[in-house]
mmCIF file of N, CA, C and O in Angstrom:
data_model
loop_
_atom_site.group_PDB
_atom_site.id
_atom_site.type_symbol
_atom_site.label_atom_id
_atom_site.label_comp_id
_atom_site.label_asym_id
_atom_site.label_seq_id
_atom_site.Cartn_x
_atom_site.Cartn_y
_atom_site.Cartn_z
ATOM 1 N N UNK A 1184 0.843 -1.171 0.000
ATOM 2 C CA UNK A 1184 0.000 0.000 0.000
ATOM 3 C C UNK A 1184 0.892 1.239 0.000
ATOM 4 O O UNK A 1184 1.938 1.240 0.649
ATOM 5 N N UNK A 1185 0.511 2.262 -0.694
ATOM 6 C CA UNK A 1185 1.386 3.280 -0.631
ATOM 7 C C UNK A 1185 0.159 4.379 -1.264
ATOM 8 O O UNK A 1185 -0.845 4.052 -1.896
ATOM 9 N N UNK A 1186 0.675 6.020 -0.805
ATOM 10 C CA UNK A 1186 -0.206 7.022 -1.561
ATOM 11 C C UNK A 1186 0.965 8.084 -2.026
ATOM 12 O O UNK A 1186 1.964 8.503 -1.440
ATOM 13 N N UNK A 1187 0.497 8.301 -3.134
ATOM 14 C CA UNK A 1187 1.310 9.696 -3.973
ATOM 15 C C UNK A 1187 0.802 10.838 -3.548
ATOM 16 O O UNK A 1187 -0.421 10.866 -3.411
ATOM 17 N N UNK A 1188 1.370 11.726 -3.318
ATOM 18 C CA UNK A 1188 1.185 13.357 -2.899
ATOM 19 C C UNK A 1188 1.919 14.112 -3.942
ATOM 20 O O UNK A 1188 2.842 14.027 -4.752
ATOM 21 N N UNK A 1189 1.166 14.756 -3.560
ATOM 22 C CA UNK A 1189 2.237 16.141 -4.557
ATOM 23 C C UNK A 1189 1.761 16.897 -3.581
ATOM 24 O O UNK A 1189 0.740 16.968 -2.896
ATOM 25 N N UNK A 1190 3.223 17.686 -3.754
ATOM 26 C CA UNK A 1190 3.866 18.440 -3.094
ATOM 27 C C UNK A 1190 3.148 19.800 -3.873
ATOM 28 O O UNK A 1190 2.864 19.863 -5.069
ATOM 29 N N UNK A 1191 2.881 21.175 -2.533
ATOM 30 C CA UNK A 1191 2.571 22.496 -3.173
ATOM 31 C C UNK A 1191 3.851 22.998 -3.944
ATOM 32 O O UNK A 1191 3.637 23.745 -4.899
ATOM 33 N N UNK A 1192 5.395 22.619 -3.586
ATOM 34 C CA UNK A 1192 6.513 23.352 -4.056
ATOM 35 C C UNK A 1192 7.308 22.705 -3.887
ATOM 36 O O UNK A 1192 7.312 22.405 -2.693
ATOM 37 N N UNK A 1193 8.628 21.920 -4.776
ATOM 38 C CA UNK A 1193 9.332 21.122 -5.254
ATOM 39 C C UNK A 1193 10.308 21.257 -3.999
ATOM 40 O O UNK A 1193 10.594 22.322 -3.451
ATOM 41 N N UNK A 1194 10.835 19.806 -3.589
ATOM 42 C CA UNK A 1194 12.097 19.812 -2.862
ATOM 43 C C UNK A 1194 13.096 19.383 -3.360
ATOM 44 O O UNK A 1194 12.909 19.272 -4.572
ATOM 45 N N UNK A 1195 14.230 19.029 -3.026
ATOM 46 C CA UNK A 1195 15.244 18.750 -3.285
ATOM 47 C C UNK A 1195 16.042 17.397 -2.372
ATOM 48 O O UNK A 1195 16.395 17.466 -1.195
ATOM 49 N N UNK A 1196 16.201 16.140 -3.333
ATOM 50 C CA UNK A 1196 16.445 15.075 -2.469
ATOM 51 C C UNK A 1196 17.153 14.263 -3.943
ATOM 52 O O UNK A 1196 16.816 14.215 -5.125
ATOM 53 N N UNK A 1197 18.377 13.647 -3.077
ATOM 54 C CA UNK A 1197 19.173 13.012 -4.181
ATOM 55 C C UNK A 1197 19.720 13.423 -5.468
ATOM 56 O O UNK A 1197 19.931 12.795 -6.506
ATOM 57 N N UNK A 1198 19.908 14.728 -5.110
ATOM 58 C CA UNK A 1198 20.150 15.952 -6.201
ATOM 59 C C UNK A 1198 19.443 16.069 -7.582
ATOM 60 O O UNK A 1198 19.806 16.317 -8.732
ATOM 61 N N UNK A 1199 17.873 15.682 -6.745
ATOM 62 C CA UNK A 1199 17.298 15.928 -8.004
ATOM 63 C C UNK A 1199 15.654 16.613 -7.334
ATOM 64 O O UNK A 1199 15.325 16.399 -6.168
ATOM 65 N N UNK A 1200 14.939 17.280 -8.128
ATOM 66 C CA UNK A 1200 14.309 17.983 -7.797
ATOM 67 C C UNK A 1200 12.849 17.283 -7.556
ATOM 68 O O UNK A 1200 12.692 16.385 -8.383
ATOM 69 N N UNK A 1201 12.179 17.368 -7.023
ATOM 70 C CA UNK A 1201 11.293 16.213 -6.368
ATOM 71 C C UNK A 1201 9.324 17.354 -6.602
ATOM 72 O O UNK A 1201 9.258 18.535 -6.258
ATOM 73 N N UNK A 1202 8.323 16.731 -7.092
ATOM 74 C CA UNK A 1202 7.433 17.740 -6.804
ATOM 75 C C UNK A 1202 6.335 16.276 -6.296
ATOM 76 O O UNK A 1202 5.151 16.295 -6.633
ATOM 77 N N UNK A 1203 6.634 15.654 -5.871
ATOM 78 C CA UNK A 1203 5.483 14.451 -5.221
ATOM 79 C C UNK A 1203 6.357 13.274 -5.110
ATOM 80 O O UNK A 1203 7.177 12.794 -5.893
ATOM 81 N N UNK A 1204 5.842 12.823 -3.552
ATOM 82 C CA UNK A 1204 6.156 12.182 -2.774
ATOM 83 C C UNK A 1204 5.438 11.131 -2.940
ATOM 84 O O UNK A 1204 4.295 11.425 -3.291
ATOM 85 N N UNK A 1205 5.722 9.473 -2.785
ATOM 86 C CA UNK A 1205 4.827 8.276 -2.996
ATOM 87 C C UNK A 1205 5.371 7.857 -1.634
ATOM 88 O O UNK A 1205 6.536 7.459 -1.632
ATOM 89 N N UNK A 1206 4.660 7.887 -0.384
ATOM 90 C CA UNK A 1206 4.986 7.067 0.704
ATOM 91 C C UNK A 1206 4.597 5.135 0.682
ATOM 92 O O UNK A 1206 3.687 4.597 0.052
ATOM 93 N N UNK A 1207 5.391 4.615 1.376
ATOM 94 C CA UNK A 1207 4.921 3.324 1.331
ATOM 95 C C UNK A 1207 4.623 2.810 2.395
ATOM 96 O O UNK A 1207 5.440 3.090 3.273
ATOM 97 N N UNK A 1208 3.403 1.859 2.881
ATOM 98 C CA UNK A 1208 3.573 1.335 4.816
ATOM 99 C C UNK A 1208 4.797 1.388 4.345
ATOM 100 O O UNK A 1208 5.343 1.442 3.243
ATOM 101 N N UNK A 1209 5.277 1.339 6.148
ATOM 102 C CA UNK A 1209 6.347 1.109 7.260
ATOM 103 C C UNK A 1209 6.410 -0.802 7.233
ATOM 104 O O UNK A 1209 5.398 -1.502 7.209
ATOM 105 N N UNK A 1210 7.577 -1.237 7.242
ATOM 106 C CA UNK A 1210 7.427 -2.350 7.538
ATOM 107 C C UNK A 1210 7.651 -1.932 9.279
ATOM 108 O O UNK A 1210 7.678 -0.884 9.924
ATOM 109 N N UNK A 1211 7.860 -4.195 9.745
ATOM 110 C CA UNK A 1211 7.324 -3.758 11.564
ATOM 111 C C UNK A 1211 8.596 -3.541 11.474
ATOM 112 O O UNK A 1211 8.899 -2.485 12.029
ATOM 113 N N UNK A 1212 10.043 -4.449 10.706
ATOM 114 C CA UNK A 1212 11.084 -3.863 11.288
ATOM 115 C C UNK A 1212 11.111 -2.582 10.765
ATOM 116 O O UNK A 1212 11.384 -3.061 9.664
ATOM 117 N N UNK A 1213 11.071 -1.119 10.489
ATOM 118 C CA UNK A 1213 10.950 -0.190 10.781
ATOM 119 C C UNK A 1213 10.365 0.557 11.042
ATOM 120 O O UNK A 1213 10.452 1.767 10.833
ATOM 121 N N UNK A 1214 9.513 -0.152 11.656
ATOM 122 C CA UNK A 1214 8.910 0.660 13.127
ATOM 123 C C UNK A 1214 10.062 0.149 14.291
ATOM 124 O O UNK A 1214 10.661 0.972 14.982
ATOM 125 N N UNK A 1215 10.223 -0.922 14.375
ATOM 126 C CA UNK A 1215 10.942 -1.544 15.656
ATOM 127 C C UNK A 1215 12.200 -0.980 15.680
ATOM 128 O O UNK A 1215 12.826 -0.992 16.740
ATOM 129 N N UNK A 1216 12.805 -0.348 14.408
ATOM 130 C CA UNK A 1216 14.478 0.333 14.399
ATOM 131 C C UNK A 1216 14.105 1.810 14.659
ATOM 132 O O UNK A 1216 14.984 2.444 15.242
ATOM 133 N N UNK A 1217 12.598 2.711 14.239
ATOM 134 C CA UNK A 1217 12.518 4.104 14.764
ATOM 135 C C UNK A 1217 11.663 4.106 16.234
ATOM 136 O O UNK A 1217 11.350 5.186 16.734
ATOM 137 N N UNK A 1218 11.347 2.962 16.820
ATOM 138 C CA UNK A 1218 11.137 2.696 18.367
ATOM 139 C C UNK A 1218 10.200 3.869 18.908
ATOM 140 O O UNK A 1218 10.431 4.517 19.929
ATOM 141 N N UNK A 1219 8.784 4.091 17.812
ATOM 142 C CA UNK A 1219 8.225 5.086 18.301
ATOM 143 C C UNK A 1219 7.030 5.072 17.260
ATOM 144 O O UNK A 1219 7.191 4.488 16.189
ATOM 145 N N UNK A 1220 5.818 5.714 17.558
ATOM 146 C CA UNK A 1220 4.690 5.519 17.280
ATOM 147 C C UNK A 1220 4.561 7.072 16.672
ATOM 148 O O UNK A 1220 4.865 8.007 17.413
ATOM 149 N N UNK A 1221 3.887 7.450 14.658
ATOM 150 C CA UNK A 1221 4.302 8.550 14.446
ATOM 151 C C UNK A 1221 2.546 9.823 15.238
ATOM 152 O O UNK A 1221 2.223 10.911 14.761
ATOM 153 N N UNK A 1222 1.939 9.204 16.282
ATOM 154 C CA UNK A 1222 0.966 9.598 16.887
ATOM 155 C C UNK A 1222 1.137 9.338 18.420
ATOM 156 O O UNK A 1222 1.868 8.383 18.685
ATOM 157 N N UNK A 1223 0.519 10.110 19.623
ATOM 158 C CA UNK A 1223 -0.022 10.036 20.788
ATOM 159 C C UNK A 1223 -1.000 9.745 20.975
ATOM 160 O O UNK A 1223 -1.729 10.315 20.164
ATOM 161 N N UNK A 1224 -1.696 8.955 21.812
ATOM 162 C CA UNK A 1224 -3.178 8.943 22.364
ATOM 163 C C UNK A 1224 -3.224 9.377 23.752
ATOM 164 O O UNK A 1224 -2.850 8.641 24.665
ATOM 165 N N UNK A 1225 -3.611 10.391 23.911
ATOM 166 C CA UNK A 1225 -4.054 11.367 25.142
ATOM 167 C C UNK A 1225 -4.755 10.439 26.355
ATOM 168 O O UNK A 1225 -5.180 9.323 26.056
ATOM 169 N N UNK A 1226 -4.849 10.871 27.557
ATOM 170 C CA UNK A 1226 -5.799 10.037 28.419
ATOM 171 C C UNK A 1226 -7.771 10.234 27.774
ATOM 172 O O UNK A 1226 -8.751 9.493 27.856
ATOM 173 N N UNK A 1227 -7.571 11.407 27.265
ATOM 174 C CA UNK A 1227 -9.177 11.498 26.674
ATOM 175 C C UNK A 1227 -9.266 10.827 25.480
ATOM 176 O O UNK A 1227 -10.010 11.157 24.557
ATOM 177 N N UNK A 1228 -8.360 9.691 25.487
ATOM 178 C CA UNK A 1228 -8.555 9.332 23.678
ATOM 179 C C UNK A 1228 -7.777 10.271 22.462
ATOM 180 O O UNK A 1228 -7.440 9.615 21.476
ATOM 181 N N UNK A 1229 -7.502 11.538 22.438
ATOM 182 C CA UNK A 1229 -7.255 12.509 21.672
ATOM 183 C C UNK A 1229 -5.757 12.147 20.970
ATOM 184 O O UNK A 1229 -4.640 12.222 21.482
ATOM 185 N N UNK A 1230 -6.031 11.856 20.022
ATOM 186 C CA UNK A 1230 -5.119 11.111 18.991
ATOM 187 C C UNK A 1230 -4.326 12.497 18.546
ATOM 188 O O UNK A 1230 -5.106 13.311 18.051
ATOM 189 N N UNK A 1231 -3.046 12.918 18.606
ATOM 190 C CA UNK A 1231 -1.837 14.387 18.591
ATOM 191 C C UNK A 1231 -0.607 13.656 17.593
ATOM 192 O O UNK A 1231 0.058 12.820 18.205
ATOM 193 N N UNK A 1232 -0.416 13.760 16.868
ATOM 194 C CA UNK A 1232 0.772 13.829 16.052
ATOM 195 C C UNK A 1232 2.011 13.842 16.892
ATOM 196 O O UNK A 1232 1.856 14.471 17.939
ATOM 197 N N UNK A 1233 2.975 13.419 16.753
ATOM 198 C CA UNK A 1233 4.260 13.414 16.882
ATOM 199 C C UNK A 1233 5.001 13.605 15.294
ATOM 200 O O UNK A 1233 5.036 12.878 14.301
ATOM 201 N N UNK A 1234 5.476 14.759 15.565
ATOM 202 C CA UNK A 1234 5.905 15.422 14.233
ATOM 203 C C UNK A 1234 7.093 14.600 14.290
ATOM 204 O O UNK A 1234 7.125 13.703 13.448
ATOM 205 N N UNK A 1235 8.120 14.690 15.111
ATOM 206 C CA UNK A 1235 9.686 14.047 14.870
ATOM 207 C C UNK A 1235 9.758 12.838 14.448
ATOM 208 O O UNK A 1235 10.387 12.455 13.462
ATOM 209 N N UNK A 1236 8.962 12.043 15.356
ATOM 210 C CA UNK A 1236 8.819 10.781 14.741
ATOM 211 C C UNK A 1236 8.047 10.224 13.757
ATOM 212 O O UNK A 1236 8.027 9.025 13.476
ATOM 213 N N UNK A 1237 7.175 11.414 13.040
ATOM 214 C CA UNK A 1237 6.798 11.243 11.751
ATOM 215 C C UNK A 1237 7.196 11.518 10.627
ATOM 216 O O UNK A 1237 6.844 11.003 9.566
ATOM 217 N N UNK A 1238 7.949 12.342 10.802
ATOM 218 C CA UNK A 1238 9.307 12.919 9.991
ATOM 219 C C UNK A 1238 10.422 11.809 9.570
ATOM 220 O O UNK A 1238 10.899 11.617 8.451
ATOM 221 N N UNK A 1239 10.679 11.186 10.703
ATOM 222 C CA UNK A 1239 11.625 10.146 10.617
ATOM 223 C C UNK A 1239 10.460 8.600 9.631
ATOM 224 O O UNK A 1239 11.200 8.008 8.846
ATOM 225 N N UNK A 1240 9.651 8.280 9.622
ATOM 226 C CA UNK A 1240 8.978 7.714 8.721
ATOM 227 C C UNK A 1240 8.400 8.244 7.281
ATOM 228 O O UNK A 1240 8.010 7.436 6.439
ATOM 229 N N UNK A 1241 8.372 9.764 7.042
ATOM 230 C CA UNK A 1241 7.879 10.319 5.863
ATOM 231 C C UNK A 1241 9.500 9.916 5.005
ATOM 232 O O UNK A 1241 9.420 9.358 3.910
ATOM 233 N N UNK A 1242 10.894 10.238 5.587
ATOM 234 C CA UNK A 1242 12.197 10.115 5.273
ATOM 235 C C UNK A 1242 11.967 8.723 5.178
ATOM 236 O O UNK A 1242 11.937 8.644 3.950
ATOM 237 N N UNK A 1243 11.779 7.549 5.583
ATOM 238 C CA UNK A 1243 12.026 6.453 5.442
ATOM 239 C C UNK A 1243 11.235 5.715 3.985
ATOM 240 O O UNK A 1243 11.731 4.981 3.130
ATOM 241 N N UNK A 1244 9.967 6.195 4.109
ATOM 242 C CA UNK A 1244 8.732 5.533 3.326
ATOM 243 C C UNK A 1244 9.054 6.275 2.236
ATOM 244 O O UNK A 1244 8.972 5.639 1.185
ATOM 245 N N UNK A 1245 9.437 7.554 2.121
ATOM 246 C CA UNK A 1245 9.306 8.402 1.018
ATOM 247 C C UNK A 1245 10.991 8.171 0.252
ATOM 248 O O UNK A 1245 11.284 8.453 -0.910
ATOM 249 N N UNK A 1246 11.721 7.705 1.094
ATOM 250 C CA UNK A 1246 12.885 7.061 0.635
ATOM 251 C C UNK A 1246 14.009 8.995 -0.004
ATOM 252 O O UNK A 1246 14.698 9.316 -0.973
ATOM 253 N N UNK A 1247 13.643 9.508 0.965
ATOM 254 C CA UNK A 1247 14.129 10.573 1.179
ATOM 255 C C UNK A 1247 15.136 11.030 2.173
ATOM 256 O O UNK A 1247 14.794 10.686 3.304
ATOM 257 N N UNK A 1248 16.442 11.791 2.141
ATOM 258 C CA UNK A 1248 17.098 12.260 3.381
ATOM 259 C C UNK A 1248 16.378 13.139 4.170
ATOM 260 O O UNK A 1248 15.772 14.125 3.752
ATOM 261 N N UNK A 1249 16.466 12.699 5.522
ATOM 262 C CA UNK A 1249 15.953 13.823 6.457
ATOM 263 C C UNK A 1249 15.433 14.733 6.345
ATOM 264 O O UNK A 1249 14.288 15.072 6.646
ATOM 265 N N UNK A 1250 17.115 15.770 5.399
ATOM 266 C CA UNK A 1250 16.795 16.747 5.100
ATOM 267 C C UNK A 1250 16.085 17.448 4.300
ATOM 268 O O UNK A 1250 16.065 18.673 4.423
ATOM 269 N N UNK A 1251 15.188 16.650 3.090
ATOM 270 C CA UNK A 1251 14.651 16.563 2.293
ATOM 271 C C UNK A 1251 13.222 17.085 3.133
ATOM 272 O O UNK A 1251 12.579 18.129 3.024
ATOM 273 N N UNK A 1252 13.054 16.049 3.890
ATOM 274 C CA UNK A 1252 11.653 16.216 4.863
ATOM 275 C C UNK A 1252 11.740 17.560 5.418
ATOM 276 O O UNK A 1252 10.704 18.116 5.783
ATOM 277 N N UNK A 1253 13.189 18.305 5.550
ATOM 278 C CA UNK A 1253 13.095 19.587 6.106
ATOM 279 C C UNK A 1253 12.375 20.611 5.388
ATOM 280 O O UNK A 1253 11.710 21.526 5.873
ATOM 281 N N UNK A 1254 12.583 20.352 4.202
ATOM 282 C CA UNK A 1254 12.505 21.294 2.861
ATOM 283 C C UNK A 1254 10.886 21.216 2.773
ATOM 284 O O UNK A 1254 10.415 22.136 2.105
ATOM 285 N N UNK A 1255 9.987 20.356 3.282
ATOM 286 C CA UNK A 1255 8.634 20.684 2.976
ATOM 287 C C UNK A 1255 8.077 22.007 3.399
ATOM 288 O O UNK A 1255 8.583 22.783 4.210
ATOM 289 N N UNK A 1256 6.929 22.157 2.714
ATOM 290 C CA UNK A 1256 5.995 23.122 2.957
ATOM 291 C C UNK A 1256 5.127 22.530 4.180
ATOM 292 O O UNK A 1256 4.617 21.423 4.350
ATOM 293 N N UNK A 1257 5.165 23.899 5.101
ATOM 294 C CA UNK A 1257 4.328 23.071 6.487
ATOM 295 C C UNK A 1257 2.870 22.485 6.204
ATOM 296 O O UNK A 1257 2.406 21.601 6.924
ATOM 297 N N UNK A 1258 2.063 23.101 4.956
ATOM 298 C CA UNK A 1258 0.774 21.903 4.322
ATOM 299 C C UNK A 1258 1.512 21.004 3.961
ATOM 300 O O UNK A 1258 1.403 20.031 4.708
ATOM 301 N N UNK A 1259 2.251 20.858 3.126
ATOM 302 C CA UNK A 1259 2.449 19.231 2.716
ATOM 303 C C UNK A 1259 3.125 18.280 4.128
ATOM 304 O O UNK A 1259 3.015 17.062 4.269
ATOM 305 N N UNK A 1260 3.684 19.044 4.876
ATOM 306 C CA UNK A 1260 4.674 18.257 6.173
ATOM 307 C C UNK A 1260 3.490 17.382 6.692
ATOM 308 O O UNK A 1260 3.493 16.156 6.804
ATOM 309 N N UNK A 1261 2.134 18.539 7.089
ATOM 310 C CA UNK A 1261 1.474 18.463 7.826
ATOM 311 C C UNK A 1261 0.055 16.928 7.412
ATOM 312 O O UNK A 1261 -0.600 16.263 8.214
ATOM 313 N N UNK A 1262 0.076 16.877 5.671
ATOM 314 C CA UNK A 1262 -0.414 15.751 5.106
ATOM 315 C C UNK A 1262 -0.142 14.972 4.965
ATOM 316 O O UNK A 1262 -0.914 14.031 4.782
ATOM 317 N N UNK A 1263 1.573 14.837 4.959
ATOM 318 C CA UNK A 1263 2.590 13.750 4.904
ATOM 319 C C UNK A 1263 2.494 12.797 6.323
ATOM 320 O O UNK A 1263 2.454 11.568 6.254
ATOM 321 N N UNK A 1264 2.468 13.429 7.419
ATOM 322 C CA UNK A 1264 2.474 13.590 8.795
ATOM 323 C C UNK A 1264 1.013 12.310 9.454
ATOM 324 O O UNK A 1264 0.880 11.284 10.121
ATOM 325 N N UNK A 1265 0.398 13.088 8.852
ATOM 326 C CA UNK A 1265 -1.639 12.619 8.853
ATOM 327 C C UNK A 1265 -1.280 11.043 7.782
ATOM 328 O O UNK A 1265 -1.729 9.925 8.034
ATOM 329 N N UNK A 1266 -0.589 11.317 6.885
ATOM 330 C CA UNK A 1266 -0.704 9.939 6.053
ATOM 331 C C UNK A 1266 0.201 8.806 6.295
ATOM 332 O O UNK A 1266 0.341 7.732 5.711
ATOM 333 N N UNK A 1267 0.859 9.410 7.456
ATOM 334 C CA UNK A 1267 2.162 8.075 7.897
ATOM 335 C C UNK A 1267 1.275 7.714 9.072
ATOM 336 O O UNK A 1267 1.204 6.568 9.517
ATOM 337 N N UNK A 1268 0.574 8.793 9.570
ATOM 338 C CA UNK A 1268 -0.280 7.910 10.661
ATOM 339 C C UNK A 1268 -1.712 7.043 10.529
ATOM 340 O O UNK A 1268 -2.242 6.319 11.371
ATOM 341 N N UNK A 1269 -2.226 7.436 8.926
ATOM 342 C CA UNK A 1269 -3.056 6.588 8.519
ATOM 343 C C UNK A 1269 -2.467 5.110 8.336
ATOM 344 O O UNK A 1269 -3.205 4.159 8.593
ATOM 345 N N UNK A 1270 -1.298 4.916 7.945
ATOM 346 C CA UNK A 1270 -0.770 3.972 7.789
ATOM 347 C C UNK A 1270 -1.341 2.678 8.949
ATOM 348 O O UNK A 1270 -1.879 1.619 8.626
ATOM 349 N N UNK A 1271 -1.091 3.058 10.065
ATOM 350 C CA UNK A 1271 -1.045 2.372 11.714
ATOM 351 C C UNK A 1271 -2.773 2.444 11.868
ATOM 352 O O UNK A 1271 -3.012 2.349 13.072
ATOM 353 N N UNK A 1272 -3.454 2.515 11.451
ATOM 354 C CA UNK A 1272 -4.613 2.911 11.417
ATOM 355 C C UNK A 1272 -5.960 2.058 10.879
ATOM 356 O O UNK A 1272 -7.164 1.852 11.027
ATOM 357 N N UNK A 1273 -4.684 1.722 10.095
ATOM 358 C CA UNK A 1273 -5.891 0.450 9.249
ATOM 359 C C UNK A 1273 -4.948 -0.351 8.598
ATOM 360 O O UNK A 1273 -3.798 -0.008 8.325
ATOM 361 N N UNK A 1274 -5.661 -1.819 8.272
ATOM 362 C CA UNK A 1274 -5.178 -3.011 7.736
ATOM 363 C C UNK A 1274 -4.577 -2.819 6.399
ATOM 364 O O UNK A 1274 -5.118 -1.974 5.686
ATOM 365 N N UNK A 1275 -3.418 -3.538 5.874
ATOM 366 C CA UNK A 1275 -3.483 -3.256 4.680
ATOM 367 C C UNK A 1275 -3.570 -4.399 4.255
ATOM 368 O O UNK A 1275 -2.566 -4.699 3.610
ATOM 369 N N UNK A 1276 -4.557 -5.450 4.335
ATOM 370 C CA UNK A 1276 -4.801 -6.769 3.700
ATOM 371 C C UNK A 1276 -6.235 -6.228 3.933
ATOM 372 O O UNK A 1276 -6.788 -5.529 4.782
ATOM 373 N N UNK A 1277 -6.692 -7.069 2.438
ATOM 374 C CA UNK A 1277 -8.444 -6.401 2.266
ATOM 375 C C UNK A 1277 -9.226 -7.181 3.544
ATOM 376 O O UNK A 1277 -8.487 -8.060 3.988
ATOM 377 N N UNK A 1278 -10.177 -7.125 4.071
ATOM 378 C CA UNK A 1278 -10.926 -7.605 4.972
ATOM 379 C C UNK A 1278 -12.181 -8.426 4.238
ATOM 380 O O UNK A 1278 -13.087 -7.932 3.567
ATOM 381 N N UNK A 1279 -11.973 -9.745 4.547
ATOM 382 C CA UNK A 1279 -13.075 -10.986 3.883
ATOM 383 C C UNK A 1279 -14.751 -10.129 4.234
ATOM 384 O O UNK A 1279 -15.187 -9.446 5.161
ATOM 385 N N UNK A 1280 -15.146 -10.496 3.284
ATOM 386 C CA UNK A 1280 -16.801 -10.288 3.189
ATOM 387 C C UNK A 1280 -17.501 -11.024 4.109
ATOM 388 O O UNK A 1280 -17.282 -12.153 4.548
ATOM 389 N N UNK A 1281 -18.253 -10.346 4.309
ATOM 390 C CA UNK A 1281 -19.138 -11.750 5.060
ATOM 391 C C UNK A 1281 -20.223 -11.843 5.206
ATOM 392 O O UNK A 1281 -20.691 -12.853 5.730
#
């Protein structure tokens, strides 16, 4: 499973100029090597982003340097961000009918 974005304004990654991003799931071993969940769940339930450690999965999935992830526009950071945590969110094997 993976989703394409485009980007509002081109970055720069692998010395080449980039205007959309295709993230892919996380496998578990990398989740288990970035040792962190790219969301919080609050005591009220209230599901909060963890930007750093979503950053560190947009760089991984998007097969981008770090610094690349620096270079976003805070809308696209902020969709990139929302779509690494959709990831954890739901199955990615279809669910039998029944």
């Amino acid at each position: 499973m993976s989703e394409s974005i485009k980007l509002s304004g081109p970055i720069d990654a692998h010395g080449e100029q980039l205007s959309e991003l295709t993230l892919r799931r996380p496998t578990v071993q990398e989740v288990r090597a970035i040792k962190a969940m790219p969301y919080k769940v609050g005591k009220d339930e209230e599901v909060t982003l963890d930007t750093d450690v979503a950053a560190k999965y947009i760089a991984v999935c998007a097969g981008i340097p770090p610094s690349s992830v620096n270079q976003l526009d805070l809308a696209d950071f902020n969709t990139l961000c929302w779509e690494v945590a959709g990831f954890f969110m739901k199955s990615a094997s279809p669910q039998p009918k029944t």
